Short mmCIF file of C-alpha atoms and ligand atoms in Angstrom, two decimals:
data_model
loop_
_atom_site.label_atom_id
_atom_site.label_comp_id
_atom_site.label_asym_id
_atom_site.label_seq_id
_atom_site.Cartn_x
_atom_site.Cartn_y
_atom_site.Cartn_z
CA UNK A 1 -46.61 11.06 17.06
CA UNK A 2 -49.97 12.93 16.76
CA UNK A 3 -53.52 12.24 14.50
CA UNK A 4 -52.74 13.29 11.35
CA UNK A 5 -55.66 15.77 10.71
CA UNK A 6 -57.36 18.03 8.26
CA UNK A 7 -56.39 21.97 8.28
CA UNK A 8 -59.16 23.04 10.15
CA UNK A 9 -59.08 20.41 12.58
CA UNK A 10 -54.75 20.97 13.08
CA UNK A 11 -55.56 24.50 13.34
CA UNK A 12 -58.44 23.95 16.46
CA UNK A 13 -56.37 21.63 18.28
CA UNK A 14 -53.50 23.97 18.44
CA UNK A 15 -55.68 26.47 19.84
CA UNK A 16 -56.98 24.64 22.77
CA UNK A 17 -53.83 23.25 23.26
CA UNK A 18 -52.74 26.33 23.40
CA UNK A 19 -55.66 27.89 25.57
CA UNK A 20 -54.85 24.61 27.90
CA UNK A 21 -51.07 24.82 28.24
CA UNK A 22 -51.75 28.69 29.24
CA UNK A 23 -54.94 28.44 31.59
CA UNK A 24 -55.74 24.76 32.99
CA UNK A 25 -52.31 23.11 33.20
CA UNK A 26 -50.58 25.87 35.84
CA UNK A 27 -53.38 25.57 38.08
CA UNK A 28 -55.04 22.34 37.96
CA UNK A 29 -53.38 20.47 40.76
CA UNK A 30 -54.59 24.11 43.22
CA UNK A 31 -58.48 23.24 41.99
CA UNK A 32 -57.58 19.22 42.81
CA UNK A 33 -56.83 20.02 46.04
CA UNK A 34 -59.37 22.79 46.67
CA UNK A 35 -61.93 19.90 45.12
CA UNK A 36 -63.30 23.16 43.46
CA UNK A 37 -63.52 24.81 39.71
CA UNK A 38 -63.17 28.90 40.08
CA UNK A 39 -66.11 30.59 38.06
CA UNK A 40 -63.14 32.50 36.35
CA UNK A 41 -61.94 29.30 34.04
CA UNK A 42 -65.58 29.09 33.73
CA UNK A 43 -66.40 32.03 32.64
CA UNK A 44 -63.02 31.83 30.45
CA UNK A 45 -64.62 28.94 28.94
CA UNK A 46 -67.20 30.24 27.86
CA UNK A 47 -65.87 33.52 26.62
CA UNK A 48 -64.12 31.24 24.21
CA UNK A 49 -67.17 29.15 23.10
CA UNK A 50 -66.21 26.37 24.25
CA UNK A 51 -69.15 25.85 26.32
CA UNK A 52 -71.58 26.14 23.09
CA UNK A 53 -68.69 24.53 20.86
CA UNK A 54 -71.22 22.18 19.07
CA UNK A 55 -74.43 24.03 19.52
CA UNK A 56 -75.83 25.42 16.06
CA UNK A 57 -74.93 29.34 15.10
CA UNK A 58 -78.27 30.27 14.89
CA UNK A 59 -78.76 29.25 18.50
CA UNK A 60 -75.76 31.52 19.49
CA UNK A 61 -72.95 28.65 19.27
CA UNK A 62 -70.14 27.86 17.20
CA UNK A 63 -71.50 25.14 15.24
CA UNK A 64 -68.59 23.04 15.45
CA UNK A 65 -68.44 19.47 14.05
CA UNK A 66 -68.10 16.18 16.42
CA UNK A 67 -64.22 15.89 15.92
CA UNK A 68 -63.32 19.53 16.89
CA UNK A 69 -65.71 18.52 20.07
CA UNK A 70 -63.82 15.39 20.54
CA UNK A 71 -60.04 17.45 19.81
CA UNK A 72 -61.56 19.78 22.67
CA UNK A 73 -61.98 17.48 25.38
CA UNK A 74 -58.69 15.66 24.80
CA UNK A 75 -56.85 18.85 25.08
CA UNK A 76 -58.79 19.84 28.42
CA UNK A 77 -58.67 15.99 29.57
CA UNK A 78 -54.70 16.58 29.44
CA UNK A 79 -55.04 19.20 31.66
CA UNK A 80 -57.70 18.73 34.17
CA UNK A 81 -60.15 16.05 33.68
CA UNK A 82 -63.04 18.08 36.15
CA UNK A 83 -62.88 20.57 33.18
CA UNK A 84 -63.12 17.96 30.80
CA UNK A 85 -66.38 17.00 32.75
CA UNK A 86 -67.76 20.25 32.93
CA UNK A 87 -67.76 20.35 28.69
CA UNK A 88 -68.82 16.93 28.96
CA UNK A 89 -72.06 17.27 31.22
CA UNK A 90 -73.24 20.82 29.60
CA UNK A 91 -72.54 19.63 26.05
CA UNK A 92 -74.90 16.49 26.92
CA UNK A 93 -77.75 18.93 28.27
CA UNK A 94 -77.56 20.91 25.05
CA UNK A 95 -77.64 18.01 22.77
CA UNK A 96 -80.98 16.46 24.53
CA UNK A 97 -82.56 19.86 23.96
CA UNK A 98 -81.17 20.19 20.37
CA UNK A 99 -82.23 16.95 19.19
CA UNK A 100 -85.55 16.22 21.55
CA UNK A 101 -86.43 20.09 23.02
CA UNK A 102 -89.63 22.08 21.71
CA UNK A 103 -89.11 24.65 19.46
CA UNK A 104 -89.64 27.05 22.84
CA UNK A 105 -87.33 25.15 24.45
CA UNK A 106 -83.97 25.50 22.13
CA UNK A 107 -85.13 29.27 21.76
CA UNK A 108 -85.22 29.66 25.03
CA UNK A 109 -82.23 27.58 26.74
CA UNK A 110 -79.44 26.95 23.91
CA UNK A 111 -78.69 30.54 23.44
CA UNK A 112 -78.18 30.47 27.07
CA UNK A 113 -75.78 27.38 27.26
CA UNK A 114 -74.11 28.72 24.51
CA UNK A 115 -73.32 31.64 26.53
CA UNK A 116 -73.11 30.13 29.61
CA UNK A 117 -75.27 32.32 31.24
CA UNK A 118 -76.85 29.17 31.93
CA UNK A 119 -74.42 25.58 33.06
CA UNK A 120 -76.38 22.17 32.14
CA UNK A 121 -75.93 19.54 34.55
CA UNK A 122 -77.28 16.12 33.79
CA UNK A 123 -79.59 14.29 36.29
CA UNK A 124 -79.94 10.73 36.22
CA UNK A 125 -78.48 8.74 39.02
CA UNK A 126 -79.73 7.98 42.03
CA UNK A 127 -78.49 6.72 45.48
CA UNK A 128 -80.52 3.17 44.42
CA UNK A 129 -79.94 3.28 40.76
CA UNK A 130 -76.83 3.41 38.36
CA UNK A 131 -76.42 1.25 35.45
CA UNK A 132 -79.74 0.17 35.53
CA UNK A 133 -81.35 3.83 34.53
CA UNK A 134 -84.54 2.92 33.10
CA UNK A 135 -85.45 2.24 37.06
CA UNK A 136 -85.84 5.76 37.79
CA UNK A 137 -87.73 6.28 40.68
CA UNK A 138 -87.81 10.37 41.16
CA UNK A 139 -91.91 10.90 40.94
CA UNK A 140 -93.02 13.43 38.08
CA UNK A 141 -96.86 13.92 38.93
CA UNK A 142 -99.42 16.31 37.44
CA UNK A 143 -100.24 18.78 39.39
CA UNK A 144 -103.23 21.92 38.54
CA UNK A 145 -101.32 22.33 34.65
CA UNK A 146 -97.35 21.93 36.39
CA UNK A 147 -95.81 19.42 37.09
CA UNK A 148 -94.47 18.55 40.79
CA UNK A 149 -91.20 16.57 41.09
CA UNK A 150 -89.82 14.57 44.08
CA UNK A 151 -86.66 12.54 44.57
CA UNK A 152 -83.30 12.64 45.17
CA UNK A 153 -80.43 12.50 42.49
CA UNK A 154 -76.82 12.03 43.38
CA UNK A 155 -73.53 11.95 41.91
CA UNK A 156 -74.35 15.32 39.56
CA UNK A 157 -71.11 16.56 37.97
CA UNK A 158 -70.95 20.30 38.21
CA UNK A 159 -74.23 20.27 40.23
CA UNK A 160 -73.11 22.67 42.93
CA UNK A 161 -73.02 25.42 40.13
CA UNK A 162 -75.04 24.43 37.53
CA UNK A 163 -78.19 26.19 37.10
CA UNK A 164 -80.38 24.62 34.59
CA UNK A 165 -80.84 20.43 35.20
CA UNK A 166 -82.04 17.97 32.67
CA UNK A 167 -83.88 15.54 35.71
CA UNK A 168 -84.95 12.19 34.61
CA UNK A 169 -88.11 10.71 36.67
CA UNK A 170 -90.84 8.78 36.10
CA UNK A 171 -94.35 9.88 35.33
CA UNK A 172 -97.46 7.40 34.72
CA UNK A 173 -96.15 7.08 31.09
CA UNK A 174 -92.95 5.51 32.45
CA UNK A 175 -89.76 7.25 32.35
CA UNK A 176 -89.84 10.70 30.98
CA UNK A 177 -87.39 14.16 31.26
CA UNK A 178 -88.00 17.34 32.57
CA UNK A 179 -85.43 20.50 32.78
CA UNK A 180 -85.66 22.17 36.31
CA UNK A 181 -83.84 25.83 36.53
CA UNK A 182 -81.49 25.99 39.64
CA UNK A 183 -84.03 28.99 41.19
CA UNK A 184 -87.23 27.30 41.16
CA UNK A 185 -88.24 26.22 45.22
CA UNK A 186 -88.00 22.94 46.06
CA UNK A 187 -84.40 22.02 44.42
CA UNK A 188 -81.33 21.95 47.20
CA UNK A 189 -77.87 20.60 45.93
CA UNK A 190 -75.61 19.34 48.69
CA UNK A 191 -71.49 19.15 47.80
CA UNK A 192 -70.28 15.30 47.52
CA UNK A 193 -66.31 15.36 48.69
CA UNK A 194 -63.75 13.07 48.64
CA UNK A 195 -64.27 11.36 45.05
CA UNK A 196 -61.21 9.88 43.98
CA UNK A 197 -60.92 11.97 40.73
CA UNK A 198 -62.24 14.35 38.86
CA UNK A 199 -62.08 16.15 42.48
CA UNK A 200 -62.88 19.88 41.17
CA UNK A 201 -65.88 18.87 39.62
CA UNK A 202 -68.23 20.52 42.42
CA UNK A 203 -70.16 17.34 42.10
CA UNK A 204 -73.40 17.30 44.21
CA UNK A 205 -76.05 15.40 45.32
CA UNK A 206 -79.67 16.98 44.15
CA UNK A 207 -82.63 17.08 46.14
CA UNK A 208 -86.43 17.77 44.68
CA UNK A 209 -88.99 18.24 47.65
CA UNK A 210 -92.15 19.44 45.74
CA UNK A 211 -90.47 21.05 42.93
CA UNK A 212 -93.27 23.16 40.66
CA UNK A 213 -92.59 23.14 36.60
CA UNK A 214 -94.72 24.01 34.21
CA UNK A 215 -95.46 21.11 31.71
CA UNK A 216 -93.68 22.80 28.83
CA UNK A 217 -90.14 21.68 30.89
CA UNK A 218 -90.46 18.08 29.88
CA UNK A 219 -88.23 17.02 27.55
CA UNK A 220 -89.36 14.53 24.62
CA UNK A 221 -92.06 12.53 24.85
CA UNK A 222 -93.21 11.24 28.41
CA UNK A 223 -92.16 7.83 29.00
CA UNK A 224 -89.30 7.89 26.67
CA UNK A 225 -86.89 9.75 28.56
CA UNK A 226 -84.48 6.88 29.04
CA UNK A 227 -84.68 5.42 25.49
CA UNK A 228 -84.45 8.78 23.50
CA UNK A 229 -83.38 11.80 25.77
CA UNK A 230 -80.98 10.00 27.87
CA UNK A 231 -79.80 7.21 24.78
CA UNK A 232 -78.87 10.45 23.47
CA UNK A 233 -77.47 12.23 26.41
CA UNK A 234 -75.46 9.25 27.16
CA UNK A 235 -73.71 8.41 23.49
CA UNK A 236 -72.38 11.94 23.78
CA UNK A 237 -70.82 12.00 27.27
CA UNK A 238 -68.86 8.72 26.46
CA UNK A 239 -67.51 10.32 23.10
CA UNK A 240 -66.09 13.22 24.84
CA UNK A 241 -65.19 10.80 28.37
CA UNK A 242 -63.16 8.78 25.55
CA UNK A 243 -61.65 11.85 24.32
CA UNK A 244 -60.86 13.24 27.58
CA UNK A 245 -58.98 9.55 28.65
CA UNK A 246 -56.72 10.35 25.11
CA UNK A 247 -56.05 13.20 27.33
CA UNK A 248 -55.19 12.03 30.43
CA UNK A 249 -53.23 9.46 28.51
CA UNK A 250 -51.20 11.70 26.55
CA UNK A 251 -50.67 13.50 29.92
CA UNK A 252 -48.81 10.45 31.07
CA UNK A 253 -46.92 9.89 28.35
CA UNK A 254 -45.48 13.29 28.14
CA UNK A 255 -44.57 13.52 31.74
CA UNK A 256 -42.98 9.95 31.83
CA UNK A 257 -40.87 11.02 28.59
CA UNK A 258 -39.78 14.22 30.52
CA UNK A 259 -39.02 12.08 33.89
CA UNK A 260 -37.61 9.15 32.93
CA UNK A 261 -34.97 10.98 30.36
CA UNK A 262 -33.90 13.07 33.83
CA UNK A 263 -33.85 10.72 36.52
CA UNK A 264 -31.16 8.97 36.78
CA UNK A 265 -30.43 5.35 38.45
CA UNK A 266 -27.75 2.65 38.13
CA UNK A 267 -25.65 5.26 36.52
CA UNK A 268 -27.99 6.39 33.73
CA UNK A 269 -31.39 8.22 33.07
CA UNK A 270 -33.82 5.50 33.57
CA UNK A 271 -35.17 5.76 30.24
CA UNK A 272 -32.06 3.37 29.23
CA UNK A 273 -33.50 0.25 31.32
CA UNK A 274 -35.78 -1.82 29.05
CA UNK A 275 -38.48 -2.62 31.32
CA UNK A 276 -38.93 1.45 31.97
CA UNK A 277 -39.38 1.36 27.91
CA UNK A 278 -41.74 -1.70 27.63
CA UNK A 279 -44.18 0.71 30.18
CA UNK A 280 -43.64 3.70 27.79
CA UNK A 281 -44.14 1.98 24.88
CA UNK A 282 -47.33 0.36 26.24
CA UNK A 283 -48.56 3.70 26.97
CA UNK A 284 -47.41 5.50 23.30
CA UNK A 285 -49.13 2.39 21.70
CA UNK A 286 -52.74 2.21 23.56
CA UNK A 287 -52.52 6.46 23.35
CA UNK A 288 -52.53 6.39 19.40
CA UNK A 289 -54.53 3.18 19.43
CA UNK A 290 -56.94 5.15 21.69
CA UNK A 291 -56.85 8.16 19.36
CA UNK A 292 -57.69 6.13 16.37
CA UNK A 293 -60.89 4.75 17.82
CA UNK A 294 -61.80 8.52 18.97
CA UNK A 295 -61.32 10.03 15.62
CA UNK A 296 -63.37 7.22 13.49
CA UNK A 297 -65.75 7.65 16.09
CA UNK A 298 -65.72 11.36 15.70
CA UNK A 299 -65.90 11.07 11.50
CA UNK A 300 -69.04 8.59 11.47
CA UNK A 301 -70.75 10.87 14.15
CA UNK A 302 -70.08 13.53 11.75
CA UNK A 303 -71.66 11.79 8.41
CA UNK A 304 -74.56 10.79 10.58
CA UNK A 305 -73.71 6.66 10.19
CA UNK A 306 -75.46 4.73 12.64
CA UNK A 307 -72.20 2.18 13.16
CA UNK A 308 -70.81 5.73 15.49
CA UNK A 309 -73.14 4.44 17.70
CA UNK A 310 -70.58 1.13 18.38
CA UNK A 311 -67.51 3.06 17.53
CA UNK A 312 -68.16 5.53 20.35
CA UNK A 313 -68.51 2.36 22.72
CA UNK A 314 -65.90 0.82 21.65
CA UNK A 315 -63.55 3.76 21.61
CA UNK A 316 -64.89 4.65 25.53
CA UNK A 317 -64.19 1.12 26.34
CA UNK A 318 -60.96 1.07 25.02
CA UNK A 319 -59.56 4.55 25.93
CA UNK A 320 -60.86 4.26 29.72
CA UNK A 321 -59.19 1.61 30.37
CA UNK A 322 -55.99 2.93 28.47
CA UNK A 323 -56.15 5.78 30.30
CA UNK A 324 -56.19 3.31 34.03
CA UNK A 325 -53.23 1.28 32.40
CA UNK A 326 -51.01 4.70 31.37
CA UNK A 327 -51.78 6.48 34.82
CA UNK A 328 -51.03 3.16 36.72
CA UNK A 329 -47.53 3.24 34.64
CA UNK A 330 -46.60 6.24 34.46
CA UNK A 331 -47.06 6.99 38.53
CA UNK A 332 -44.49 3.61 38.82
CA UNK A 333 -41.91 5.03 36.67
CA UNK A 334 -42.10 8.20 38.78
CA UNK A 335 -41.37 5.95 42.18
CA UNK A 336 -41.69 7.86 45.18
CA UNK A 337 -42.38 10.92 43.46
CA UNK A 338 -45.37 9.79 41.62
CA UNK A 339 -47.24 8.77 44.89
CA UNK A 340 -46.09 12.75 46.06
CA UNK A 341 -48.88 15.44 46.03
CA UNK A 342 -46.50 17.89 44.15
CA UNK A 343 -46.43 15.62 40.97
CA UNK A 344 -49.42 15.09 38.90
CA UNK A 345 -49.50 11.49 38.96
CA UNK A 346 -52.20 10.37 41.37
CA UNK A 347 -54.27 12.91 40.06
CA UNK A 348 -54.27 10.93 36.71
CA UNK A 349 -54.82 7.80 38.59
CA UNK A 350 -57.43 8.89 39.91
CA UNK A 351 -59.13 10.97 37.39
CA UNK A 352 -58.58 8.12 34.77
CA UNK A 353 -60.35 5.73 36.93
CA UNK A 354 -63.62 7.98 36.80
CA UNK A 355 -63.82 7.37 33.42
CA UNK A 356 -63.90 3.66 33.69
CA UNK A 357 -67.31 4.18 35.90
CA UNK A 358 -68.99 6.86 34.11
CA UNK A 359 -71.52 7.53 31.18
CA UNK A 360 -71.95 3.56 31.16
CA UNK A 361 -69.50 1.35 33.25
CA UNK A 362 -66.19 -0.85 31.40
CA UNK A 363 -68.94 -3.83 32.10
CA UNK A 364 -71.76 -1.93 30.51
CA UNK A 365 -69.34 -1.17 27.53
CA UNK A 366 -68.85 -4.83 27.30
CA UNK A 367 -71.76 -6.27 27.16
CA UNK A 368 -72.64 -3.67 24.96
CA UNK A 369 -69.88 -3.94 22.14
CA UNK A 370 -70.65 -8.22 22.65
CA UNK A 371 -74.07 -7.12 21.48
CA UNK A 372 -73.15 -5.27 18.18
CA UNK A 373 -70.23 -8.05 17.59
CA UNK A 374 -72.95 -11.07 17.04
CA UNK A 375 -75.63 -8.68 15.44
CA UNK A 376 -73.05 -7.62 13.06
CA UNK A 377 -72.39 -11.26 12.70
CA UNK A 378 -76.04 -11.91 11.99
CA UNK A 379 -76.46 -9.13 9.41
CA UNK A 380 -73.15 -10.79 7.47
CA UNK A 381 -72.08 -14.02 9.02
CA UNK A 382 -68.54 -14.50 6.65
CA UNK A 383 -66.82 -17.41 7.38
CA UNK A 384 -68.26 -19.92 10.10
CA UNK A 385 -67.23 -20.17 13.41
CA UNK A 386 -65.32 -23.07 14.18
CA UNK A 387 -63.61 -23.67 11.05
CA UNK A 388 -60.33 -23.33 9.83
CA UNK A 389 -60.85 -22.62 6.52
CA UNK A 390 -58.82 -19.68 6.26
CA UNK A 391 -55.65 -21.56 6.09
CA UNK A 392 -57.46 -22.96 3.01
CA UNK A 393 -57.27 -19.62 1.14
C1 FAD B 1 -67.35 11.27 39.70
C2 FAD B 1 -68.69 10.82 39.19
C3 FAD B 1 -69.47 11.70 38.46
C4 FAD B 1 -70.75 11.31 38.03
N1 FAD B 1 -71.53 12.21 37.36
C5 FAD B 1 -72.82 11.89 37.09
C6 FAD B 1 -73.70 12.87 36.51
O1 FAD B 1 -73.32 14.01 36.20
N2 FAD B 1 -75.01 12.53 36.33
C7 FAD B 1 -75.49 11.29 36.66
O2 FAD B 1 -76.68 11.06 36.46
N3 FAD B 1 -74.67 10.34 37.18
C8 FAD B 1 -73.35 10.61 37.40
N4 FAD B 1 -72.51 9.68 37.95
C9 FAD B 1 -73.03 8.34 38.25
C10 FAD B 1 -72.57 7.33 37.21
O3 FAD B 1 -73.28 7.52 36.03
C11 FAD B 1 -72.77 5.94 37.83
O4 FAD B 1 -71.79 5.79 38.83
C12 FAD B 1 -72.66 4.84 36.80
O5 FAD B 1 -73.77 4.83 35.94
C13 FAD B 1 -72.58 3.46 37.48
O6 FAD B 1 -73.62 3.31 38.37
P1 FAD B 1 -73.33 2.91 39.90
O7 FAD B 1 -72.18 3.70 40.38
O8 FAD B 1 -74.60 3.01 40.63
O9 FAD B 1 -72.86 1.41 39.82
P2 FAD B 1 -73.80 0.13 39.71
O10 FAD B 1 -74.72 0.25 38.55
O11 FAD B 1 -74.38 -0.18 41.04
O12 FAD B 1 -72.70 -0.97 39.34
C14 FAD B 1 -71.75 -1.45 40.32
C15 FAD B 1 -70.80 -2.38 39.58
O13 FAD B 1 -71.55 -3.46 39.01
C16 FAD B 1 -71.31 -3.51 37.61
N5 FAD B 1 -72.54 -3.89 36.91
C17 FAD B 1 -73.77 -3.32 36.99
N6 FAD B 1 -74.64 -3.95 36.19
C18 FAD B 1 -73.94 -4.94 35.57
C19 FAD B 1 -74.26 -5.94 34.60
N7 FAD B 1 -75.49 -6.02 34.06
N8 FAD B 1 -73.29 -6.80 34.22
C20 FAD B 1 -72.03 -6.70 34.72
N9 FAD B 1 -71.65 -5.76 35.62
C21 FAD B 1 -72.59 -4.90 36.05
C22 FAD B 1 -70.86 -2.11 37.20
O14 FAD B 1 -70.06 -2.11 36.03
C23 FAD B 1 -70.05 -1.70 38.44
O15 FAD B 1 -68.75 -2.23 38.33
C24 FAD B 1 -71.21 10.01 38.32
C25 FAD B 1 -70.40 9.10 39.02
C26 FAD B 1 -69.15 9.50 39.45
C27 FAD B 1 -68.31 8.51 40.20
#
């Protein structure tokens, strides 16, 4: 059972399911292992346009709406959710300079994401600060007409490679963002190892030791880099991190199908025990339960309705966690096997519970979606709390 979807939409998933099945599924468990993305799927990437996928035409994209984004990083979530990231992180960089850039700015830097002469990688965390990212504490200070920036950022997906940075620090204004290109002196990225998924993401931790910009790098207004530039930033990543754990969820799903109709116990495949079928349908139901809350997320992004805003919570929310409770499943119906480095499975484990920490933790989800449950209540209260007077009706 698949999203039943509208010609153009069919017609781009089966392309990059397509593109996936051909160049990311074969070879993702090598680039797990090697906890490293070759430039050539990069660069294949972005010979596609998928890197500049929603970035306007006239900036050298493809223009594409929010669903075909979203039908994107599903497909390259089923295959390797570092990938997934990659689109994820640039995408993000793109959309704070499309929607909060200078004029100079988009000229200047979309037609280079688009191509991906430049890769985006998005700045924010810090060894002290997480959640709580209005606290940055990297120093922006004015310096002769630049600007001179100071800190230390860590846990930057794809920020071994990247070479353009949207860096969020704080200037006397408060919080504010400023892009820093890769070459300019004073920026070292050091690998980080070892993460339990998303392991070919060349993640990186990001040091800036009296790092000259000119003034024309920051990004919006100074002091609201956290409530605009990274707001922003930040709704996208968790559309396309929900997305990407439909992926990894229809991932399981297929490969439990495949495994449990061929492995046989007690005389049959395993697929004839019951309790194997209560896991699968568990998994079938959250994956089109998931997919649901990705694609009305995707259609009010793309009508510009404010409520997208909740919907993309509450679809990240919901599909991260799907995506822990499939992988979780679907490595116990592969016994043995699934714990084995030659099958898949701990690789979705572990990838799937990235996505339960990133762009906004399950707990920042919640308290969150509790927020837009009691102002929705407030705007239209309905029937009291407390009562029973629907069994009136
Ligand atoms: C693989 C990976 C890639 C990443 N990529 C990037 C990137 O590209 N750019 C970037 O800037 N950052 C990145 N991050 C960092 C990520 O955004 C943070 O890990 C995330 O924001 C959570 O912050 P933290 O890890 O510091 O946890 P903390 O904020 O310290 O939280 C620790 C725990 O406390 C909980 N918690 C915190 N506050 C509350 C609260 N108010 N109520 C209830 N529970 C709470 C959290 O949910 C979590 O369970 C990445 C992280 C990982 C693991």
């Amino acid at each position: 059972m698949t999203l039943s979807l509208a010609p153009a939409h069919e017609a781009a998933r089966a392309e990059f399911r397509t593109f996936v099945d051909e160049h990311v599924v074969p070879h993702a468990g090598a680039w797990h292992r090697a906890q490293s993305t070759p430039p050539e799927i990069i660069g294949r990437l972005a010979e596609r346009g998928y890197l500049g996928i929603s970035i306007p035409a006239n900036f050298g994209g493809g223009g594409k709406d929010a669903v075909t984004l979203g039908l994107l990083a599903a497909e390259l979530g089923r295959g390797c959710s570092s990938l997934r990231s990659l689109l994820t992180v640039h995408t993000m960089v793109a959309q704070a300079i499309l929607r909060w850039g200078s004029r100079a700015q988009k000229e200047t830097w979309l037609p280079q994401l688009a191509s991906g002469a430049r890769i985006g990688a998005l700045a924010l965390s810090e060894p002290g600060v997480g959640s709580d990212a209005k606290s940055v504490t990297t120093a922006i200070e004015p310096d002769g007409g630049d600007l001179v920036v100071d800190g230390h950022k860590s846990w930057i997906t794809y920020g071994h490679v990247a070479n353009l940075f949207l860096v969020f620090g704080r200037t006397a204004e408060g919080p504010t963002a400023v892009l820093i290109e890769r070459e300019r002196p004073g920026l070292r990225t050091d690998p980080i190892l070892d993460l339990i998924g998303i392991r070919a993401s060349m993640t990186a931790s990001v040091r800036l030791e009296g790092c000259r910009v000119p003034e024309g790098n920051i990004v919006g207004r100074r002091g609201l880099g956290i409530s605009q530039v990274a707001s922003l930033a930040l709704d996208l990543g968790r559309y396309t991190v929900a997305w990407g754990s439909v992926g990894i969820q229809r991932a399981c799903v297929e490969a439990c199908v495949a495994y449990t109709g061929r492995r046989e116990q007690f005389g049959v495949p395993i697929k004839e025990h019951q309790l194997v079928r209560q896991m699968v349908t568990n998994m079938f139901t959250d994956l089109h339960a998931s997919e649901l809350l990705c694609m009305e997320a995707g259609r009010l992004r793309d009508v510009k309705d404010p409520s997208a805003l909740a919907a993309t919570s509450m679809a990240k929310y919901f599909a991260s966690t799907a995506a822990v409770r499939a992988a979780n499943d679907a490595l116990q119906l592969h016994g043995a096997n699934g714990a084995a480095g030659d099958y898949p499975l701990q690789r979705y484990l572990g990838d799937a519970k990235i996505m339960e920490i990133i762009e906004g933790s399950s707990q920042i989800q919640q308290i969150t979606i509790a927020e837009y449950a009691y102002q929705e209540h407030a705007r239209s209260p309905g029937i009291p709390s407390g009562t029973d007077s629907w069994r009136k009706s």
